[in-house]
Amino acid sequence: MATLGMTEAERESIERFERDVIQPSMTSLVILDFWAEWCGPCKQLSPALDKVAEDYAAKGVKLAKIDVDQEKMLAAQFRIQSIPTVYAIYRGQPVADLTNYRSEGQIKKALDQLLTQLKIEPEGATPKAEIEPLIAMGEQVLAEGDAPRAVNIFRQVRDLAPDDPEVIGGLVRALVAGNELAEAETILGSLPEDLAKKPEISRARAALEVASARGADTSALQARLAANPDDHEARLELANARMAEGDRDSAADALLDLIARDRDWNEGAARHRFLQLLEAQGLEDPWSSAQRRRLSAVLFT
């Protein structure tokens, strides 16, 4: 903003705006709240904004407030016509209008989307671009079957990015592959709620649950099925045993057979276990895509 012809108070206002909004927005996402003391809706919204800013401070979010009565020139620059008006500012520019989001949940959902789209990293965090090659290395080693080495790689990457869901998910899946189930469960149980809901963590949890399925004497189960093909409990136990052995194809076959026979048995237990198996493998994996097509054929024919 040009300062020529401004009063001293207006220059101070611009300096505060530069210090409190523009400069922080170069590396953080700034929530800019236009409000006034007399504004009832502003007072109702303010606690939600304060709480969200506190909860998201570690994720690279800051809060700035502008009193439209005290900062009339700034309000005019932003063409504020009603309050509260709330913008998200990044690198000196408005990137989203948050005015219509009034609850903590709505604001957080919008911020999650912005942080992902803009690839904003928490202050002091290792840039994602630096850890992506290391994550890819860990995934490749894990796919090759060297679980202990994959665990070591993901542990080192987590030292750099302790809250990255992709890193945590990879570490847990590597631990599961190495049969270190107790540590995998401990890691998942220690995650905060917002991180625990990430798809990378859901996949890791599914892998743990699949690996934790009780193994059983498959010969005895097969004998039960030979005697009674509609022994659904035996067929589900057989699928669990195949999962525990790492035989995903046989597990999928047993579950699809059970779904075809009685899709609603035990509140859809076979379908739930089947989807869990796909999630553990990775929903975008070609094997999972093929199995989803097999499931559709069973359900819709």
PDB file of C-alpha atoms in Angstrom, residues 3-298:
ATOM      1  CA  THR A   3       1.789   5.687   2.197  1.00  0.00           C
ATOM      2  CA  LEU A   4       2.107   9.066   0.451  1.00  0.00           C
ATOM      3  CA  GLY A   5      -0.344  11.564   1.915  1.00  0.00           C
ATOM      4  CA  MET A   6      -1.303   9.330   4.849  1.00  0.00           C
ATOM      5  CA  THR A   7      -1.602  10.497   8.413  1.00  0.00           C
ATOM      6  CA  GLU A   8       0.788   9.192  11.043  1.00  0.00           C
ATOM      7  CA  ALA A   9      -1.993   6.968  12.435  1.00  0.00           C
ATOM      8  CA  GLU A  10      -2.626   5.501   9.001  1.00  0.00           C
ATOM      9  CA  ARG A  11       1.079   4.791   8.499  1.00  0.00           C
ATOM     10  CA  GLU A  12       1.180   3.003  11.846  1.00  0.00           C
ATOM     11  CA  SER A  13      -1.868   0.995  10.782  1.00  0.00           C
ATOM     12  CA  ILE A  14      -0.105  -0.106   7.601  1.00  0.00           C
ATOM     13  CA  GLU A  15       3.022  -1.025   9.544  1.00  0.00           C
ATOM     14  CA  ARG A  16       0.976  -3.158  11.948  1.00  0.00           C
ATOM     15  CA  PHE A  17      -0.745  -4.858   9.017  1.00  0.00           C
ATOM     16  CA  GLU A  18       2.625  -5.613   7.407  1.00  0.00           C
ATOM     17  CA  ARG A  19       3.989  -6.963  10.699  1.00  0.00           C
ATOM     18  CA  ASP A  20       0.927  -8.936  11.865  1.00  0.00           C
ATOM     19  CA  VAL A  21      -0.507 -10.179   8.547  1.00  0.00           C
ATOM     20  CA  ILE A  22       1.707  -9.814   5.474  1.00  0.00           C
ATOM     21  CA  GLN A  23       5.012 -10.984   6.918  1.00  0.00           C
ATOM     22  CA  PRO A  24       3.569 -14.030   8.764  1.00  0.00           C
ATOM     23  CA  SER A  25       1.598 -14.984   5.640  1.00  0.00           C
ATOM     24  CA  MET A  26       4.828 -15.503   3.712  1.00  0.00           C
ATOM     25  CA  THR A  27       5.297 -18.833   5.492  1.00  0.00           C
ATOM     26  CA  SER A  28       2.008 -19.383   7.365  1.00  0.00           C
ATOM     27  CA  LEU A  29      -1.718 -19.296   6.665  1.00  0.00           C
ATOM     28  CA  VAL A  30      -3.175 -16.229   8.385  1.00  0.00           C
ATOM     29  CA  ILE A  31      -6.831 -16.120   9.419  1.00  0.00           C
ATOM     30  CA  LEU A  32      -7.792 -12.447   9.101  1.00  0.00           C
ATOM     31  CA  ASP A  33     -10.867 -11.510  11.133  1.00  0.00           C
ATOM     32  CA  PHE A  34     -12.597  -8.157  10.527  1.00  0.00           C
ATOM     33  CA  TRP A  35     -14.727  -7.338  13.567  1.00  0.00           C
ATOM     34  CA  ALA A  36     -16.036  -4.540  15.819  1.00  0.00           C
ATOM     35  CA  GLU A  37     -16.800  -4.228  19.504  1.00  0.00           C
ATOM     36  CA  TRP A  38     -20.510  -3.590  18.874  1.00  0.00           C
ATOM     37  CA  CYS A  39     -20.918  -6.615  16.573  1.00  0.00           C
ATOM     38  CA  GLY A  40     -22.824  -9.472  18.247  1.00  0.00           C
ATOM     39  CA  PRO A  41     -22.077 -12.141  15.596  1.00  0.00           C
ATOM     40  CA  CYS A  42     -18.389 -11.166  15.795  1.00  0.00           C
ATOM     41  CA  LYS A  43     -18.368 -11.915  19.511  1.00  0.00           C
ATOM     42  CA  GLN A  44     -20.053 -15.254  18.882  1.00  0.00           C
ATOM     43  CA  LEU A  45     -17.494 -16.226  16.231  1.00  0.00           C
ATOM     44  CA  SER A  46     -14.413 -14.972  18.072  1.00  0.00           C
ATOM     45  CA  PRO A  47     -14.067 -17.903  20.549  1.00  0.00           C
ATOM     46  CA  ALA A  48     -14.227 -20.430  17.693  1.00  0.00           C
ATOM     47  CA  LEU A  49     -11.513 -18.584  15.767  1.00  0.00           C
ATOM     48  CA  ASP A  50      -9.345 -18.319  18.874  1.00  0.00           C
ATOM     49  CA  LYS A  51      -9.691 -22.050  19.585  1.00  0.00           C
ATOM     50  CA  VAL A  52      -8.972 -23.073  16.000  1.00  0.00           C
ATOM     51  CA  ALA A  53      -5.932 -20.798  15.844  1.00  0.00           C
ATOM     52  CA  GLU A  54      -4.635 -22.342  19.068  1.00  0.00           C
ATOM     53  CA  ASP A  55      -5.236 -25.909  17.857  1.00  0.00           C
ATOM     54  CA  TYR A  56      -3.669 -25.247  14.439  1.00  0.00           C
ATOM     55  CA  ALA A  57      -0.722 -23.107  15.540  1.00  0.00           C
ATOM     56  CA  ALA A  58       1.641 -26.065  15.170  1.00  0.00           C
ATOM     57  CA  LYS A  59       0.336 -26.640  11.635  1.00  0.00           C
ATOM     58  CA  GLY A  60       1.327 -23.212  10.377  1.00  0.00           C
ATOM     59  CA  VAL A  61      -1.846 -21.181  11.082  1.00  0.00           C
ATOM     60  CA  LYS A  62      -1.939 -17.746  12.708  1.00  0.00           C
ATOM     61  CA  LEU A  63      -4.828 -15.435  13.629  1.00  0.00           C
ATOM     62  CA  ALA A  64      -4.962 -11.654  13.103  1.00  0.00           C
ATOM     63  CA  LYS A  65      -7.878  -9.370  13.982  1.00  0.00           C
ATOM     64  CA  ILE A  66      -8.784  -5.988  12.533  1.00  0.00           C
ATOM     65  CA  ASP A  67     -11.229  -3.687  14.332  1.00  0.00           C
ATOM     66  CA  VAL A  68     -13.052  -1.968  11.460  1.00  0.00           C
ATOM     67  CA  ASP A  69     -13.799   1.063  13.645  1.00  0.00           C
ATOM     68  CA  GLN A  70     -10.132   1.546  14.529  1.00  0.00           C
ATOM     69  CA  GLU A  71      -8.718   0.511  11.136  1.00  0.00           C
ATOM     70  CA  LYS A  72     -11.140   2.149   8.693  1.00  0.00           C
ATOM     71  CA  MET A  73      -8.559   2.497   5.949  1.00  0.00           C
ATOM     72  CA  LEU A  74      -7.760  -1.250   6.015  1.00  0.00           C
ATOM     73  CA  ALA A  75     -11.448  -2.097   6.034  1.00  0.00           C
ATOM     74  CA  ALA A  76     -11.911   0.129   2.991  1.00  0.00           C
ATOM     75  CA  GLN A  77      -8.949  -1.470   1.209  1.00  0.00           C
ATOM     76  CA  PHE A  78     -10.588  -4.890   1.661  1.00  0.00           C
ATOM     77  CA  ARG A  79     -14.012  -3.442   0.751  1.00  0.00           C
ATOM     78  CA  ILE A  80     -15.578  -4.761   3.927  1.00  0.00           C
ATOM     79  CA  GLN A  81     -19.347  -4.293   3.704  1.00  0.00           C
ATOM     80  CA  SER A  82     -20.464  -6.424   6.645  1.00  0.00           C
ATOM     81  CA  ILE A  83     -18.914  -8.083   9.661  1.00  0.00           C
ATOM     82  CA  PRO A  84     -17.747 -10.511  10.684  1.00  0.00           C
ATOM     83  CA  THR A  85     -15.745 -11.041   7.503  1.00  0.00           C
ATOM     84  CA  VAL A  86     -12.984 -13.629   7.657  1.00  0.00           C
ATOM     85  CA  TYR A  87     -10.328 -14.273   5.022  1.00  0.00           C
ATOM     86  CA  ALA A  88      -7.478 -16.750   4.772  1.00  0.00           C
ATOM     87  CA  ILE A  89      -4.316 -14.938   3.687  1.00  0.00           C
ATOM     88  CA  TYR A  90      -1.253 -16.614   2.199  1.00  0.00           C
ATOM     89  CA  ARG A  91       1.788 -14.854   0.794  1.00  0.00           C
ATOM     90  CA  GLY A  92       0.067 -11.527   1.115  1.00  0.00           C
ATOM     91  CA  GLN A  93      -3.040 -12.497  -0.843  1.00  0.00           C
ATOM     92  CA  PRO A  94      -6.546 -13.664   0.147  1.00  0.00           C
ATOM     93  CA  VAL A  95      -6.846 -17.338  -0.810  1.00  0.00           C
ATOM     94  CA  ALA A  96     -10.262 -18.135   0.695  1.00  0.00           C
ATOM     95  CA  ASP A  97     -13.314 -16.454   2.199  1.00  0.00           C
ATOM     96  CA  LEU A  98     -14.055 -18.180   5.519  1.00  0.00           C
ATOM     97  CA  THR A  99     -16.902 -15.881   6.522  1.00  0.00           C
ATOM     98  CA  ASN A 100     -19.664 -18.464   6.191  1.00  0.00           C
ATOM     99  CA  TYR A 101     -17.862 -21.009   8.386  1.00  0.00           C
ATOM    100  CA  ARG A 102     -19.065 -20.386  11.933  1.00  0.00           C
ATOM    101  CA  SER A 103     -18.286 -23.575  13.898  1.00  0.00           C
ATOM    102  CA  GLU A 104     -14.896 -24.981  14.889  1.00  0.00           C
ATOM    103  CA  GLY A 105     -15.543 -28.082  12.799  1.00  0.00           C
ATOM    104  CA  GLN A 106     -16.400 -26.111   9.659  1.00  0.00           C
ATOM    105  CA  ILE A 107     -13.388 -23.824  10.014  1.00  0.00           C
ATOM    106  CA  LYS A 108     -11.001 -26.720  10.650  1.00  0.00           C
ATOM    107  CA  LYS A 109     -12.287 -28.632   7.636  1.00  0.00           C
ATOM    108  CA  ALA A 110     -11.705 -25.581   5.421  1.00  0.00           C
ATOM    109  CA  LEU A 111      -8.228 -25.065   6.872  1.00  0.00           C
ATOM    110  CA  ASP A 112      -7.295 -28.714   6.346  1.00  0.00           C
ATOM    111  CA  GLN A 113      -8.147 -28.358   2.665  1.00  0.00           C
ATOM    112  CA  LEU A 114      -6.178 -25.124   2.329  1.00  0.00           C
ATOM    113  CA  LEU A 115      -3.121 -26.454   4.154  1.00  0.00           C
ATOM    114  CA  THR A 116      -3.079 -29.474   1.850  1.00  0.00           C
ATOM    115  CA  GLN A 117      -3.666 -27.512  -1.348  1.00  0.00           C
ATOM    116  CA  LEU A 118      -1.105 -24.841  -0.528  1.00  0.00           C
ATOM    117  CA  LYS A 119       1.357 -27.385   0.920  1.00  0.00           C
ATOM    118  CA  ILE A 120       1.955 -25.247   3.982  1.00  0.00           C
ATOM    119  CA  GLU A 121       4.340 -26.876   6.441  1.00  0.00           C
ATOM    120  CA  PRO A 122       4.361 -26.281  10.216  1.00  0.00           C
ATOM    121  CA  GLU A 123       7.004 -23.842  11.392  1.00  0.00           C
ATOM    122  CA  GLY A 124      10.343 -25.619  11.620  1.00  0.00           C
ATOM    123  CA  ALA A 125       9.089 -28.723   9.810  1.00  0.00           C
ATOM    124  CA  THR A 126      11.153 -30.522   7.217  1.00  0.00           C
ATOM    125  CA  PRO A 127       9.772 -29.649   3.745  1.00  0.00           C
ATOM    126  CA  LYS A 128       7.695 -32.431   2.211  1.00  0.00           C
ATOM    127  CA  ALA A 129       9.856 -32.390  -0.907  1.00  0.00           C
ATOM    128  CA  GLU A 130      12.855 -33.485   1.168  1.00  0.00           C
ATOM    129  CA  ILE A 131      11.172 -36.497   2.751  1.00  0.00           C
ATOM    130  CA  GLU A 132       9.183 -37.766  -0.258  1.00  0.00           C
ATOM    131  CA  PRO A 133      12.188 -39.632  -1.772  1.00  0.00           C
ATOM    132  CA  LEU A 134      12.845 -41.246   1.612  1.00  0.00           C
ATOM    133  CA  ILE A 135       9.208 -42.335   1.922  1.00  0.00           C
ATOM    134  CA  ALA A 136       9.386 -43.812  -1.583  1.00  0.00           C
ATOM    135  CA  MET A 137      12.527 -45.707  -0.594  1.00  0.00           C
ATOM    136  CA  GLY A 138      10.835 -47.111   2.504  1.00  0.00           C
ATOM    137  CA  GLU A 139       7.803 -48.201   0.502  1.00  0.00           C
ATOM    138  CA  GLN A 140       9.988 -49.897  -2.106  1.00  0.00           C
ATOM    139  CA  VAL A 141      11.980 -51.779   0.511  1.00  0.00           C
ATOM    140  CA  LEU A 142       8.760 -52.824   2.238  1.00  0.00           C
ATOM    141  CA  ALA A 143       7.291 -54.046  -1.065  1.00  0.00           C
ATOM    142  CA  GLU A 144      10.439 -56.090  -1.627  1.00  0.00           C
ATOM    143  CA  GLY A 145       9.797 -57.883   1.659  1.00  0.00           C
ATOM    144  CA  ASP A 146      12.610 -56.450   3.797  1.00  0.00           C
ATOM    145  CA  ALA A 147      10.463 -55.332   6.740  1.00  0.00           C
ATOM    146  CA  PRO A 148      13.310 -54.684   9.258  1.00  0.00           C
ATOM    147  CA  ARG A 149      15.111 -52.378   6.820  1.00  0.00           C
ATOM    148  CA  ALA A 150      11.851 -50.610   5.966  1.00  0.00           C
ATOM    149  CA  VAL A 151      11.232 -50.065   9.692  1.00  0.00           C
ATOM    150  CA  ASN A 152      14.675 -48.465  10.050  1.00  0.00           C
ATOM    151  CA  ILE A 153      14.066 -46.175   7.083  1.00  0.00           C
ATOM    152  CA  PHE A 154      10.660 -45.034   8.310  1.00  0.00           C
ATOM    153  CA  ARG A 155      12.007 -44.492  11.841  1.00  0.00           C
ATOM    154  CA  GLN A 156      14.673 -42.158  10.468  1.00  0.00           C
ATOM    155  CA  VAL A 157      12.147 -40.295   8.326  1.00  0.00           C
ATOM    156  CA  ARG A 158       9.830 -39.917  11.312  1.00  0.00           C
ATOM    157  CA  ASP A 159      12.652 -38.182  13.202  1.00  0.00           C
ATOM    158  CA  LEU A 160      12.472 -35.542  10.448  1.00  0.00           C
ATOM    159  CA  ALA A 161       8.664 -35.454  10.164  1.00  0.00           C
ATOM    160  CA  PRO A 162       7.120 -36.829  13.380  1.00  0.00           C
ATOM    161  CA  ASP A 163       3.528 -35.903  12.491  1.00  0.00           C
ATOM    162  CA  ASP A 164       3.457 -36.814   8.801  1.00  0.00           C
ATOM    163  CA  PRO A 165       0.638 -39.374   8.339  1.00  0.00           C
ATOM    164  CA  GLU A 166       2.337 -40.968   5.334  1.00  0.00           C
ATOM    165  CA  VAL A 167       5.479 -41.583   7.363  1.00  0.00           C
ATOM    166  CA  ILE A 168       3.599 -42.897  10.405  1.00  0.00           C
ATOM    167  CA  GLY A 169       1.439 -45.137   8.231  1.00  0.00           C
ATOM    168  CA  GLY A 170       4.501 -46.540   6.486  1.00  0.00           C
ATOM    169  CA  LEU A 171       6.249 -47.202   9.789  1.00  0.00           C
ATOM    170  CA  VAL A 172       3.231 -49.013  11.235  1.00  0.00           C
ATOM    171  CA  ARG A 173       2.793 -51.172   8.129  1.00  0.00           C
ATOM    172  CA  ALA A 174       6.512 -52.031   8.189  1.00  0.00           C
ATOM    173  CA  LEU A 175       6.231 -53.004  11.859  1.00  0.00           C
ATOM    174  CA  VAL A 176       3.213 -55.160  11.045  1.00  0.00           C
ATOM    175  CA  ALA A 177       5.096 -56.842   8.201  1.00  0.00           C
ATOM    176  CA  GLY A 178       7.935 -57.541  10.643  1.00  0.00           C
ATOM    177  CA  ASN A 179       5.446 -58.999  13.155  1.00  0.00           C
ATOM    178  CA  GLU A 180       6.144 -56.219  15.664  1.00  0.00           C
ATOM    179  CA  LEU A 181       2.425 -55.848  16.324  1.00  0.00           C
ATOM    180  CA  ALA A 182       2.641 -54.496  19.882  1.00  0.00           C
ATOM    181  CA  GLU A 183       4.726 -51.490  18.845  1.00  0.00           C
ATOM    182  CA  ALA A 184       2.468 -50.872  15.852  1.00  0.00           C
ATOM    183  CA  GLU A 185      -0.562 -50.849  18.137  1.00  0.00           C
ATOM    184  CA  THR A 186       1.170 -48.507  20.599  1.00  0.00           C
ATOM    185  CA  ILE A 187       1.971 -45.993  17.853  1.00  0.00           C
ATOM    186  CA  LEU A 188      -1.592 -46.003  16.528  1.00  0.00           C
ATOM    187  CA  GLY A 189      -3.025 -45.659  20.022  1.00  0.00           C
ATOM    188  CA  SER A 190      -0.911 -42.596  20.767  1.00  0.00           C
ATOM    189  CA  LEU A 191      -2.030 -40.514  17.778  1.00  0.00           C
ATOM    190  CA  PRO A 192      -4.256 -37.446  18.242  1.00  0.00           C
ATOM    191  CA  GLU A 193      -7.788 -37.734  16.881  1.00  0.00           C
ATOM    192  CA  ASP A 194      -7.297 -35.523  13.820  1.00  0.00           C
ATOM    193  CA  LEU A 195      -4.199 -37.461  12.739  1.00  0.00           C
ATOM    194  CA  ALA A 196      -5.802 -40.841  13.461  1.00  0.00           C
ATOM    195  CA  LYS A 197      -8.512 -40.096  10.880  1.00  0.00           C
ATOM    196  CA  LYS A 198      -6.073 -39.636   7.990  1.00  0.00           C
ATOM    197  CA  PRO A 199      -6.416 -42.246   5.210  1.00  0.00           C
ATOM    198  CA  GLU A 200      -2.744 -43.255   5.547  1.00  0.00           C
ATOM    199  CA  ILE A 201      -3.382 -44.099   9.198  1.00  0.00           C
ATOM    200  CA  SER A 202      -6.616 -45.940   8.399  1.00  0.00           C
ATOM    201  CA  ARG A 203      -4.704 -48.137   5.970  1.00  0.00           C
ATOM    202  CA  ALA A 204      -2.063 -48.888   8.602  1.00  0.00           C
ATOM    203  CA  ARG A 205      -4.744 -49.732  11.170  1.00  0.00           C
ATOM    204  CA  ALA A 206      -6.406 -52.078   8.699  1.00  0.00           C
ATOM    205  CA  ALA A 207      -3.056 -53.805   8.102  1.00  0.00           C
ATOM    206  CA  LEU A 208      -2.646 -54.291  11.847  1.00  0.00           C
ATOM    207  CA  GLU A 209      -6.157 -55.693  12.243  1.00  0.00           C
ATOM    208  CA  VAL A 210      -5.667 -58.064   9.319  1.00  0.00           C
ATOM    209  CA  ALA A 211      -2.362 -59.281  10.743  1.00  0.00           C
ATOM    210  CA  SER A 212      -3.923 -59.691  14.183  1.00  0.00           C
ATOM    211  CA  ALA A 213      -6.639 -61.992  12.876  1.00  0.00           C
ATOM    212  CA  ARG A 214      -6.305 -65.282  14.668  1.00  0.00           C
ATOM    213  CA  GLY A 215      -4.669 -68.057  12.741  1.00  0.00           C
ATOM    214  CA  ALA A 216      -6.231 -71.503  13.054  1.00  0.00           C
ATOM    215  CA  ASP A 217      -5.705 -75.065  11.881  1.00  0.00           C
ATOM    216  CA  THR A 218      -6.660 -74.698   8.237  1.00  0.00           C
ATOM    217  CA  SER A 219      -6.924 -78.449   7.687  1.00  0.00           C
ATOM    218  CA  ALA A 220      -9.551 -78.697  10.407  1.00  0.00           C
ATOM    219  CA  LEU A 221     -11.452 -75.755   8.936  1.00  0.00           C
ATOM    220  CA  GLN A 222     -11.351 -77.244   5.460  1.00  0.00           C
ATOM    221  CA  ALA A 223     -12.684 -80.507   6.877  1.00  0.00           C
ATOM    222  CA  ARG A 224     -15.573 -78.617   8.478  1.00  0.00           C
ATOM    223  CA  LEU A 225     -16.378 -76.955   5.153  1.00  0.00           C
ATOM    224  CA  ALA A 226     -16.199 -80.242   3.288  1.00  0.00           C
ATOM    225  CA  ALA A 227     -18.771 -81.634   5.692  1.00  0.00           C
ATOM    226  CA  ASN A 228     -20.923 -78.490   5.592  1.00  0.00           C
ATOM    227  CA  PRO A 229     -20.272 -75.856   2.871  1.00  0.00           C
ATOM    228  CA  ASP A 230     -22.628 -73.476   4.694  1.00  0.00           C
ATOM    229  CA  ASP A 231     -20.513 -73.415   7.858  1.00  0.00           C
ATOM    230  CA  HIS A 232     -20.004 -69.652   7.607  1.00  0.00           C
ATOM    231  CA  GLU A 233     -18.047 -69.410  10.832  1.00  0.00           C
ATOM    232  CA  ALA A 234     -15.497 -71.922   9.525  1.00  0.00           C
ATOM    233  CA  ARG A 235     -15.192 -70.070   6.222  1.00  0.00           C
ATOM    234  CA  LEU A 236     -14.562 -66.740   7.982  1.00  0.00           C
ATOM    235  CA  GLU A 237     -11.984 -68.359  10.259  1.00  0.00           C
ATOM    236  CA  LEU A 238     -10.311 -69.867   7.195  1.00  0.00           C
ATOM    237  CA  ALA A 239     -10.115 -66.413   5.588  1.00  0.00           C
ATOM    238  CA  ASN A 240      -8.605 -65.015   8.798  1.00  0.00           C
ATOM    239  CA  ALA A 241      -6.057 -67.829   8.840  1.00  0.00           C
ATOM    240  CA  ARG A 242      -5.093 -67.125   5.227  1.00  0.00           C
ATOM    241  CA  MET A 243      -4.700 -63.425   6.081  1.00  0.00           C
ATOM    242  CA  ALA A 244      -2.435 -64.281   9.007  1.00  0.00           C
ATOM    243  CA  GLU A 245      -0.340 -66.408   6.632  1.00  0.00           C
ATOM    244  CA  GLY A 246      -0.087 -63.517   4.165  1.00  0.00           C
ATOM    245  CA  ASP A 247      -2.067 -65.405   1.508  1.00  0.00           C
ATOM    246  CA  ARG A 248      -4.276 -62.542   0.364  1.00  0.00           C
ATOM    247  CA  ASP A 249      -5.619 -64.359  -2.711  1.00  0.00           C
ATOM    248  CA  SER A 250      -6.937 -67.332  -0.752  1.00  0.00           C
ATOM    249  CA  ALA A 251      -8.326 -65.016   1.926  1.00  0.00           C
ATOM    250  CA  ALA A 252     -10.159 -62.976  -0.708  1.00  0.00           C
ATOM    251  CA  ASP A 253     -11.533 -66.143  -2.343  1.00  0.00           C
ATOM    252  CA  ALA A 254     -12.902 -67.429   0.977  1.00  0.00           C
ATOM    253  CA  LEU A 255     -14.504 -64.098   1.834  1.00  0.00           C
ATOM    254  CA  LEU A 256     -16.093 -63.669  -1.605  1.00  0.00           C
ATOM    255  CA  ASP A 257     -17.455 -67.217  -1.386  1.00  0.00           C
ATOM    256  CA  LEU A 258     -19.010 -66.384   1.982  1.00  0.00           C
ATOM    257  CA  ILE A 259     -20.460 -63.097   0.689  1.00  0.00           C
ATOM    258  CA  ALA A 260     -21.979 -64.929  -2.281  1.00  0.00           C
ATOM    259  CA  ARG A 261     -23.575 -67.494   0.019  1.00  0.00           C
ATOM    260  CA  ASP A 262     -24.946 -65.023   2.601  1.00  0.00           C
ATOM    261  CA  ARG A 263     -23.850 -61.389   2.309  1.00  0.00           C
ATOM    262  CA  ASP A 264     -25.772 -60.366   5.450  1.00  0.00           C
ATOM    263  CA  TRP A 265     -24.470 -63.129   7.721  1.00  0.00           C
ATOM    264  CA  ASN A 266     -23.270 -61.847  11.098  1.00  0.00           C
ATOM    265  CA  GLU A 267     -24.123 -58.249  10.145  1.00  0.00           C
ATOM    266  CA  GLY A 268     -22.032 -58.395   6.981  1.00  0.00           C
ATOM    267  CA  ALA A 269     -18.879 -59.608   8.745  1.00  0.00           C
ATOM    268  CA  ALA A 270     -17.394 -61.090   5.564  1.00  0.00           C
ATOM    269  CA  ARG A 271     -17.866 -57.910   3.553  1.00  0.00           C
ATOM    270  CA  HIS A 272     -16.358 -55.837   6.356  1.00  0.00           C
ATOM    271  CA  ARG A 273     -13.333 -58.134   6.548  1.00  0.00           C
ATOM    272  CA  PHE A 274     -12.978 -58.119   2.753  1.00  0.00           C
ATOM    273  CA  LEU A 275     -12.912 -54.303   2.593  1.00  0.00           C
ATOM    274  CA  GLN A 276     -10.446 -54.264   5.471  1.00  0.00           C
ATOM    275  CA  LEU A 277      -8.194 -56.588   3.482  1.00  0.00           C
ATOM    276  CA  LEU A 278      -8.308 -54.188   0.503  1.00  0.00           C
ATOM    277  CA  GLU A 279      -7.602 -51.169   2.681  1.00  0.00           C
ATOM    278  CA  ALA A 280      -4.595 -52.899   4.228  1.00  0.00           C
ATOM    279  CA  GLN A 281      -3.233 -53.573   0.747  1.00  0.00           C
ATOM    280  CA  GLY A 282      -3.974 -50.001  -0.360  1.00  0.00           C
ATOM    281  CA  LEU A 283      -7.183 -49.034  -2.128  1.00  0.00           C
ATOM    282  CA  GLU A 284      -5.277 -47.747  -5.169  1.00  0.00           C
ATOM    283  CA  ASP A 285      -3.261 -50.941  -5.542  1.00  0.00           C
ATOM    284  CA  PRO A 286      -4.051 -52.854  -8.786  1.00  0.00           C
ATOM    285  CA  TRP A 287      -4.762 -56.000  -6.766  1.00  0.00           C
ATOM    286  CA  SER A 288      -7.342 -54.126  -4.676  1.00  0.00           C
ATOM    287  CA  SER A 289      -8.959 -52.693  -7.807  1.00  0.00           C
ATOM    288  CA  ALA A 290      -9.313 -56.181  -9.253  1.00  0.00           C
ATOM    289  CA  GLN A 291     -10.806 -57.490  -6.016  1.00  0.00           C
ATOM    290  CA  ARG A 292     -13.325 -54.624  -5.908  1.00  0.00           C
ATOM    291  CA  ARG A 293     -14.498 -55.650  -9.365  1.00  0.00           C
ATOM    292  CA  ARG A 294     -14.912 -59.228  -8.125  1.00  0.00           C
ATOM    293  CA  LEU A 295     -16.924 -57.972  -5.153  1.00  0.00           C
ATOM    294  CA  SER A 296     -19.178 -55.899  -7.453  1.00  0.00           C
ATOM    295  CA  ALA A 297     -19.784 -58.960  -9.621  1.00  0.00           C
ATOM    296  CA  VAL A 298     -20.865 -60.929  -6.553  1.00  0.00           C
TER     297      VAL A 298
END
